[in-house]
Amino acid sequence: MKPRSLSIREFRGWRESGEIPLDRPITLVVGENGRGKSSLTTAIEWCLFGREIESAGGLGIDERADWEVRPREASQGPTEVSLGLDAPEGPVTVVRRRAAHASGRGGDEVEVRTPSGVLADAAALEWLRRRMPDLETFRRAHALHPESVRRRATDAADRAAILAILLGLEDDREARERWKDAKALDLVRDVDLRLRRLEADVDASADRPRRDREEVEKRLLARGLARGDLSPERAAALRDDLTARARALAQRLGLDPKLPPVGIPDSEAFHAWARAWPLAARERAPALTGLQARRNGLSHLDAGLAELAPLEDGLRRARETYEQAVHTGGDRPARERAIVEATAKATQAAADLQRASSLVSLLEDALALAPDVDERTPCPVCATPVLGLRARIGEALAHHRDDDVSRLVEAKAKAQAARQAAERALDDLARAERSGHAAREARDQVQKRLAALLPPDAGSPGVGSPVDGPTHDLAAAARVRAEVLRREIEGLEGLAKERDAALARHAADHDLLRDLEAWVSAVARLDREVEVTRCPSFDRLDAAVDAVAGFAADVESLSSMARDAQAERSVARGAAVNRTLGEYYDAIVGAGGRGLQVVVHATPKKIDYRLEDRDGLPAVPVLNQASINAVSLALLFAQAEERARVDGLSLVLLDDPAQSLDAERQAGLARAIERLSAACSVLVTTTPAPLADRVRDFVSTPRRLLHLAPRDVHAGARVERTEDR
Amino acid sequence: MASWWDEMERRIRARGVRVDERLALLALLRKPEPGVRLAAETSRLRQAVEDAVSAVRAEALRGETRPDGASPGPKGGA
């Protein structure tokens, strides 16, 4: 497969190239700096590999780190490169297209136009994958860039890969790299380490029963057991004792604890029960469920009785005060009658005083009207002449005013005081009654609370006089009830103490039992030899280790076979490769060169390739820049020939290959290109230099020279003139 | 490329040792992403050993042996 034509749109220095023919064995692109030579070769790579070449990693060119595909003055149209190829199935065109503002991360549009139809996107990429080498191989065997020309000769890894390609051993080399990736030796070392750890663990475990026995023995002896007590029989007896005592306690507590049967061999189940039993006995014993309720009842009864006593005293004192008041001042009706009587007397006294006061007033009026002479004066009432009327009126007035009125005023005051006293007496009695009521009400409240704490038939508060006491023996009943509760509580607390003691002993004995069983187990393990090979899973381990060993041996064997094959091929291909490589190198450097050859150095572990001169010395370390470039070119040309032979891709891109080469070596390079063009289509870019002249004038292969015009900012790079030779 | 694989297969068969296993390994290398496949295979083998080692260790520490009468048992009384 070889190139036929190229068309570039909005790529780097090119805006619109039109169709550029590439159908001659040699195409020489000639132009001064900045006319788009490198962009032209790069456009071909971009068409084939897309975004892969746009970074420093893709082609190994550091300058690509911040590379821009589109020209800054580009139109809104897409970037597009079309590469015409002559493929086995006929003319094919590969087109890669990227929209104006796309970055290529989402994938460019790719299309392959074949005689049988157009493949797009995934199908087009698959066609490229099958027909084209990967970018790494392309970089090593089909393209030369001025930025990376030295690496081909000086980078050890690159050189090794290139020499392997040259010798046709690329597959061997790749396979060996993959086997290295398998890290079979790491796997074997890892497995070996695990097996040694297993062995150490098992060895350590053999000594563990002895340490366990010693530790547990110390504890058991400290608890008072004699050495003679340390036996499985003692452990069994202790386990039975634990069960029997638990059963007895369960009966006392009314529990059904689902005790394990005596002498059970299932140690796990037994210990699970022994751990759970104290909790069940503490929290769920029916016999003790009323203890707290009784404690609460007794507490309330005691509090009620303590509260009741002073209330009863208060009620009794209120009753005595009331009775004393009745005794001394009469009961309520008597006092009410006394008030009525005192009120009547006071009313009478007031009326009497009123009448006396009216008489005095009348006499005073009469005295004022009587003449102030001692003669007969007609009585103003009966008109009978009366001697000394004024004096007589004065006497009557003095009598009534000084005697009757004063007496009546005093009588009225006394009557009023008597009435007030009677009213106070009634108020006093009312207060005594209220006090009695309050005392009784307080007492009744406490009695009700007490009654609620008593059984239904223990009595209830009775009904009495306003200040009377209860007619029943509620307090006595409460005291009796409290006494009953006290005795019951005593009994239950005794049972709880008994339970707690039993559970404490249970816990201590259970600890003892566990130690004793640990001792029995340690002794039993002491009597066994740990043999890994007798473990049930040993066969599985054996098989897994065998599989690892087999895998590692297989990897090593295949690696060894590949190495052998590689060595044999190296020998078989070595002479031919060296002839090709040497001829290219000699062609470029001329007769003064020291020669160049690949020498295979095979060791039992690996195969190494070195570039040596005719004297068998390392070729690269003593070379100058021009010779290193010559080595790089010779390696590239030899590889390109090999790739064209193996994979059929007949294409070499040489971007400014004449750098650092003088006119003589450029003439040699032209000869080398002429030879290469017999196997490959060669696209060379160069400034107007001796190389261009040599290719144009002294090469016999059909060739085409494309002269690039000075770059126009708006039109971009363009072919100014085509010259076919 | 095909000739290289054929050559390797010929050498495996000529060696006559673990032929099936080595052909299987060769086939594995021939599939896409052989590095990933090899890593998965080594990981599987390593895990199988690790599991078996754990099982044997636990059994050995418990003194557990095959129930086929092969248990060594007590060596001569407590």
CSV table of N, CA and C in Angstrom, one decimal, chain A residues 171-172 175 178-179 182 187 190 194 198 201-202 205 523 527-530 532-537 540-541 544 547-548 550-551 554-555 557-558 561-562 564-565 568-569, chain B residues 1 4 8 11-12 15 18 21-22 25 29 34 38 41-42 45-46 48-53 55-57 59-61 63-66 70-75 77-78:
chain,number,residue,atom,x,y,z
A,171,ASP,N,7.9,-9.7,17.3
A,171,ASP,CA,7.0,-10.5,18.0
A,171,ASP,C,7.6,-11.2,19.2
A,172,ASP,N,8.8,-11.7,18.9
A,172,ASP,CA,9.5,-12.3,20.0
A,172,ASP,C,9.7,-11.4,21.2
A,175,ALA,N,6.5,-10.6,23.0
A,175,ALA,CA,6.1,-11.7,23.8
A,175,ALA,C,6.9,-11.8,25.1
A,178,ARG,N,5.7,-9.3,27.5
A,178,ARG,CA,4.5,-9.7,28.2
A,178,ARG,C,4.8,-10.7,29.3
A,179,TRP,N,5.7,-11.6,29.0
A,179,TRP,CA,6.0,-12.6,30.0
A,179,TRP,C,6.7,-12.0,31.3
A,182,ALA,N,4.0,-10.8,33.4
A,182,ALA,CA,3.3,-11.8,34.2
A,182,ALA,C,3.9,-11.9,35.6
A,187,LEU,N,5.3,-14.1,41.8
A,187,LEU,CA,4.3,-15.0,42.3
A,187,LEU,C,4.9,-16.2,43.0
A,190,ASP,N,6.2,-15.0,46.3
A,190,ASP,CA,5.1,-14.7,47.2
A,190,ASP,C,4.5,-16.0,47.8
A,194,ARG,N,4.5,-17.3,51.8
A,194,ARG,CA,3.3,-17.7,52.5
A,194,ARG,C,3.5,-19.1,53.1
A,198,LEU,N,3.4,-20.1,57.0
A,198,LEU,CA,2.5,-21.2,57.5
A,198,LEU,C,3.2,-22.1,58.4
A,201,ASP,N,4.0,-20.5,61.7
A,201,ASP,CA,2.8,-20.5,62.5
A,201,ASP,C,2.5,-21.8,63.1
A,202,VAL,N,2.6,-22.9,62.3
A,202,VAL,CA,2.3,-24.2,62.8
A,202,VAL,C,3.3,-24.6,63.9
A,205,SER,N,2.5,-22.9,66.9
A,205,SER,CA,1.3,-23.4,67.6
A,205,SER,C,1.6,-24.7,68.3
A,523,VAL,N,-3.8,-29.8,77.5
A,523,VAL,CA,-3.1,-31.1,77.7
A,523,VAL,C,-3.4,-32.0,76.5
A,527,ASP,N,-0.6,-33.5,73.5
A,527,ASP,CA,-0.3,-34.9,73.1
A,527,ASP,C,-0.5,-35.1,71.6
A,528,ARG,N,-0.7,-34.0,70.9
A,528,ARG,CA,-0.8,-34.2,69.4
A,528,ARG,C,0.3,-33.6,68.7
A,529,GLU,N,0.7,-34.1,67.6
A,529,GLU,CA,1.7,-33.5,66.8
A,529,GLU,C,1.0,-32.8,65.6
A,530,VAL,N,1.3,-31.6,65.4
A,530,VAL,CA,0.6,-30.9,64.3
A,530,VAL,C,1.3,-31.3,63.0
A,532,VAL,N,0.8,-30.7,59.1
A,532,VAL,CA,0.1,-30.0,58.0
A,532,VAL,C,-0.4,-30.9,57.0
A,533,THR,N,0.4,-31.9,56.7
A,533,THR,CA,0.0,-32.8,55.6
A,533,THR,C,-1.3,-33.6,55.9
A,534,ARG,N,-1.6,-33.7,57.2
A,534,ARG,CA,-2.8,-34.5,57.6
A,534,ARG,C,-4.1,-33.6,57.6
A,535,CYS,N,-3.9,-32.2,57.5
A,535,CYS,CA,-5.0,-31.3,57.5
A,535,CYS,C,-6.0,-31.6,56.3
A,536,PRO,N,-7.3,-31.5,56.6
A,536,PRO,CA,-8.2,-31.8,55.5
A,536,PRO,C,-8.0,-30.9,54.2
A,537,SER,N,-7.5,-29.7,54.4
A,537,SER,CA,-7.4,-28.8,53.2
A,537,SER,C,-6.0,-28.9,52.6
A,540,ARG,N,-5.9,-29.4,48.9
A,540,ARG,CA,-6.2,-28.1,48.1
A,540,ARG,C,-5.0,-27.2,48.0
A,541,LEU,N,-4.3,-27.1,49.1
A,541,LEU,CA,-3.1,-26.3,49.2
A,541,LEU,C,-2.0,-26.9,48.2
A,544,ALA,N,-2.9,-26.0,44.7
A,544,ALA,CA,-2.7,-24.6,44.4
A,544,ALA,C,-1.3,-24.3,44.2
A,547,ALA,N,-0.2,-25.7,41.0
A,547,ALA,CA,-0.6,-24.8,39.8
A,547,ALA,C,0.3,-23.6,39.7
A,548,VAL,N,0.7,-23.0,40.8
A,548,VAL,CA,1.6,-21.9,40.7
A,548,VAL,C,3.0,-22.3,40.1
A,550,GLY,N,3.6,-24.8,38.2
A,550,GLY,CA,3.4,-25.2,36.8
A,550,GLY,C,3.3,-23.9,36.0
A,551,PHE,N,2.6,-22.9,36.5
A,551,PHE,CA,2.4,-21.7,35.7
A,551,PHE,C,3.8,-21.0,35.6
A,554,ASP,N,5.9,-22.9,33.2
A,554,ASP,CA,5.4,-22.7,31.8
A,554,ASP,C,5.8,-21.3,31.3
A,555,VAL,N,5.7,-20.3,32.1
A,555,VAL,CA,6.1,-18.9,31.7
A,555,VAL,C,7.6,-18.9,31.4
A,557,SER,N,9.5,-21.4,30.6
A,557,SER,CA,9.8,-22.3,29.5
A,557,SER,C,9.4,-21.5,28.2
A,558,LEU,N,8.2,-20.9,28.1
A,558,LEU,CA,7.8,-20.2,26.9
A,558,LEU,C,8.8,-19.0,26.7
A,561,MET,N,11.8,-20.5,25.2
A,561,MET,CA,11.6,-20.9,23.8
A,561,MET,C,11.6,-19.7,22.9
A,562,ALA,N,11.0,-18.6,23.4
A,562,ALA,CA,10.9,-17.3,22.6
A,562,ALA,C,12.4,-16.8,22.4
A,564,ASP,N,15.1,-18.6,22.5
A,564,ASP,CA,15.8,-19.4,21.6
A,564,ASP,C,15.5,-19.1,20.2
A,565,ALA,N,14.1,-18.9,20.0
A,565,ALA,CA,13.7,-18.6,18.6
A,565,ALA,C,14.3,-17.3,18.2
A,568,GLU,N,17.9,-17.7,17.2
A,568,GLU,CA,18.0,-18.4,15.9
A,568,GLU,C,17.7,-17.4,14.8
A,569,ARG,N,16.6,-16.7,15.0
A,569,ARG,CA,16.3,-15.7,13.9
A,569,ARG,C,17.3,-14.6,13.8
B,1,MET,N,3.4,-12.6,11.6
B,1,MET,CA,3.1,-12.8,13.0
B,1,MET,C,2.6,-14.3,13.2
B,4,TRP,N,5.2,-16.8,13.8
B,4,TRP,CA,5.9,-16.8,15.1
B,4,TRP,C,5.1,-17.6,16.0
B,8,MET,N,6.3,-21.1,17.9
B,8,MET,CA,6.2,-21.3,19.4
B,8,MET,C,5.4,-22.6,19.7
B,11,ARG,N,7.5,-25.6,19.0
B,11,ARG,CA,8.5,-25.8,20.0
B,11,ARG,C,7.9,-26.4,21.3
B,12,ILE,N,6.7,-25.9,21.6
B,12,ILE,CA,6.0,-26.5,22.8
B,12,ILE,C,5.7,-28.0,22.6
B,15,ARG,N,8.8,-30.1,22.8
B,15,ARG,CA,9.3,-30.3,24.2
B,15,ARG,C,8.6,-31.4,24.9
B,18,ARG,N,4.0,-30.7,29.7
B,18,ARG,CA,2.8,-29.8,30.0
B,18,ARG,C,2.4,-29.1,28.7
B,21,GLU,N,-1.1,-27.2,28.9
B,21,GLU,CA,-1.0,-26.0,29.7
B,21,GLU,C,-0.3,-24.9,29.0
B,22,ARG,N,0.8,-25.2,28.3
B,22,ARG,CA,1.6,-24.2,27.7
B,22,ARG,C,0.9,-23.7,26.4
B,25,LEU,N,-1.5,-21.2,27.7
B,25,LEU,CA,-0.8,-20.0,28.0
B,25,LEU,C,-0.5,-19.2,26.8
B,29,LEU,N,-1.8,-15.4,25.6
B,29,LEU,CA,-0.9,-14.3,25.2
B,29,LEU,C,-1.4,-13.8,23.8
B,34,PRO,N,-3.2,-9.1,26.6
B,34,PRO,CA,-2.6,-10.2,27.3
B,34,PRO,C,-2.0,-9.9,28.7
B,38,LEU,N,-2.8,-12.0,31.9
B,38,LEU,CA,-1.8,-12.6,32.7
B,38,LEU,C,-1.9,-12.2,34.1
B,41,GLU,N,-4.6,-14.0,35.8
B,41,GLU,CA,-4.3,-15.4,36.0
B,41,GLU,C,-3.4,-15.5,37.3
B,42,THR,N,-2.4,-14.6,37.3
B,42,THR,CA,-1.5,-14.7,38.5
B,42,THR,C,-2.2,-14.3,39.8
B,45,LEU,N,-4.2,-17.4,40.8
B,45,LEU,CA,-3.4,-18.4,41.4
B,45,LEU,C,-2.9,-18.0,42.8
B,46,ARG,N,-2.6,-16.7,43.0
B,46,ARG,CA,-2.1,-16.3,44.3
B,46,ARG,C,-3.3,-16.4,45.3
B,48,ALA,N,-5.8,-18.4,45.2
B,48,ALA,CA,-6.1,-19.8,45.5
B,48,ALA,C,-5.1,-20.3,46.6
B,49,VAL,N,-3.8,-20.0,46.4
B,49,VAL,CA,-2.8,-20.4,47.4
B,49,VAL,C,-3.1,-19.7,48.8
B,50,GLU,N,-3.5,-18.5,48.7
B,50,GLU,CA,-3.8,-17.8,50.0
B,50,GLU,C,-4.9,-18.4,50.7
B,51,ASP,N,-6.0,-18.7,50.0
B,51,ASP,CA,-7.2,-19.3,50.6
B,51,ASP,C,-6.8,-20.7,51.2
B,52,ALA,N,-6.0,-21.5,50.5
B,52,ALA,CA,-5.7,-22.8,50.9
B,52,ALA,C,-4.8,-22.7,52.2
B,53,VAL,N,-3.8,-21.8,52.1
B,53,VAL,CA,-2.9,-21.6,53.3
B,53,VAL,C,-3.8,-21.2,54.5
B,55,ALA,N,-6.9,-21.9,55.2
B,55,ALA,CA,-7.6,-23.0,55.6
B,55,ALA,C,-6.7,-24.0,56.4
B,56,VAL,N,-5.6,-24.3,55.8
B,56,VAL,CA,-4.7,-25.3,56.5
B,56,VAL,C,-4.2,-24.7,57.8
B,57,ARG,N,-3.9,-23.4,57.8
B,57,ARG,CA,-3.4,-22.9,59.1
B,57,ARG,C,-4.5,-23.0,60.2
B,59,GLU,N,-6.9,-25.2,60.4
B,59,GLU,CA,-7.0,-26.6,60.7
B,59,GLU,C,-5.9,-27.0,61.6
B,60,ALA,N,-4.7,-26.6,61.2
B,60,ALA,CA,-3.5,-27.0,62.0
B,60,ALA,C,-3.5,-26.5,63.4
B,61,LEU,N,-4.0,-25.2,63.5
B,61,LEU,CA,-4.0,-24.7,64.9
B,61,LEU,C,-5.1,-25.3,65.7
B,63,GLY,N,-5.7,-28.4,65.4
B,63,GLY,CA,-5.3,-29.8,65.5
B,63,GLY,C,-6.3,-30.7,64.7
B,64,GLU,N,-6.9,-30.2,63.7
B,64,GLU,CA,-7.9,-30.9,62.9
B,64,GLU,C,-7.2,-31.7,61.9
B,65,THR,N,-7.6,-33.0,61.7
B,65,THR,CA,-7.0,-33.8,60.7
B,65,THR,C,-8.0,-34.5,59.9
B,66,ARG,N,-7.6,-35.2,58.8
B,66,ARG,CA,-8.6,-35.8,58.0
B,66,ARG,C,-9.4,-37.0,58.7
B,70,ALA,N,-6.4,-41.0,59.7
B,70,ALA,CA,-5.0,-40.6,59.6
B,70,ALA,C,-4.5,-39.7,60.8
B,71,SER,N,-5.5,-39.4,61.7
B,71,SER,CA,-5.2,-38.5,62.8
B,71,SER,C,-4.1,-39.2,63.7
B,72,PRO,N,-3.1,-38.4,64.0
B,72,PRO,CA,-2.0,-39.1,64.8
B,72,PRO,C,-2.5,-39.4,66.2
B,73,GLY,N,-3.5,-38.6,66.8
B,73,GLY,CA,-4.0,-39.0,68.1
B,73,GLY,C,-3.0,-38.7,69.2
B,74,PRO,N,-3.3,-39.1,70.4
B,74,PRO,CA,-2.4,-38.9,71.6
B,74,PRO,C,-1.2,-39.7,71.4
B,75,LYS,N,0.0,-39.2,71.9
B,75,LYS,CA,1.2,-39.9,71.7
B,75,LYS,C,1.6,-40.8,72.9
B,77,GLY,N,-0.5,-40.9,76.3
B,77,GLY,CA,-1.1,-40.5,77.6
B,77,GLY,C,-0.8,-39.1,78.0
B,78,ALA,N,-1.7,-38.6,78.9
B,78,ALA,CA,-1.6,-37.2,79.3
B,78,ALA,C,-0.4,-37.0,80.3
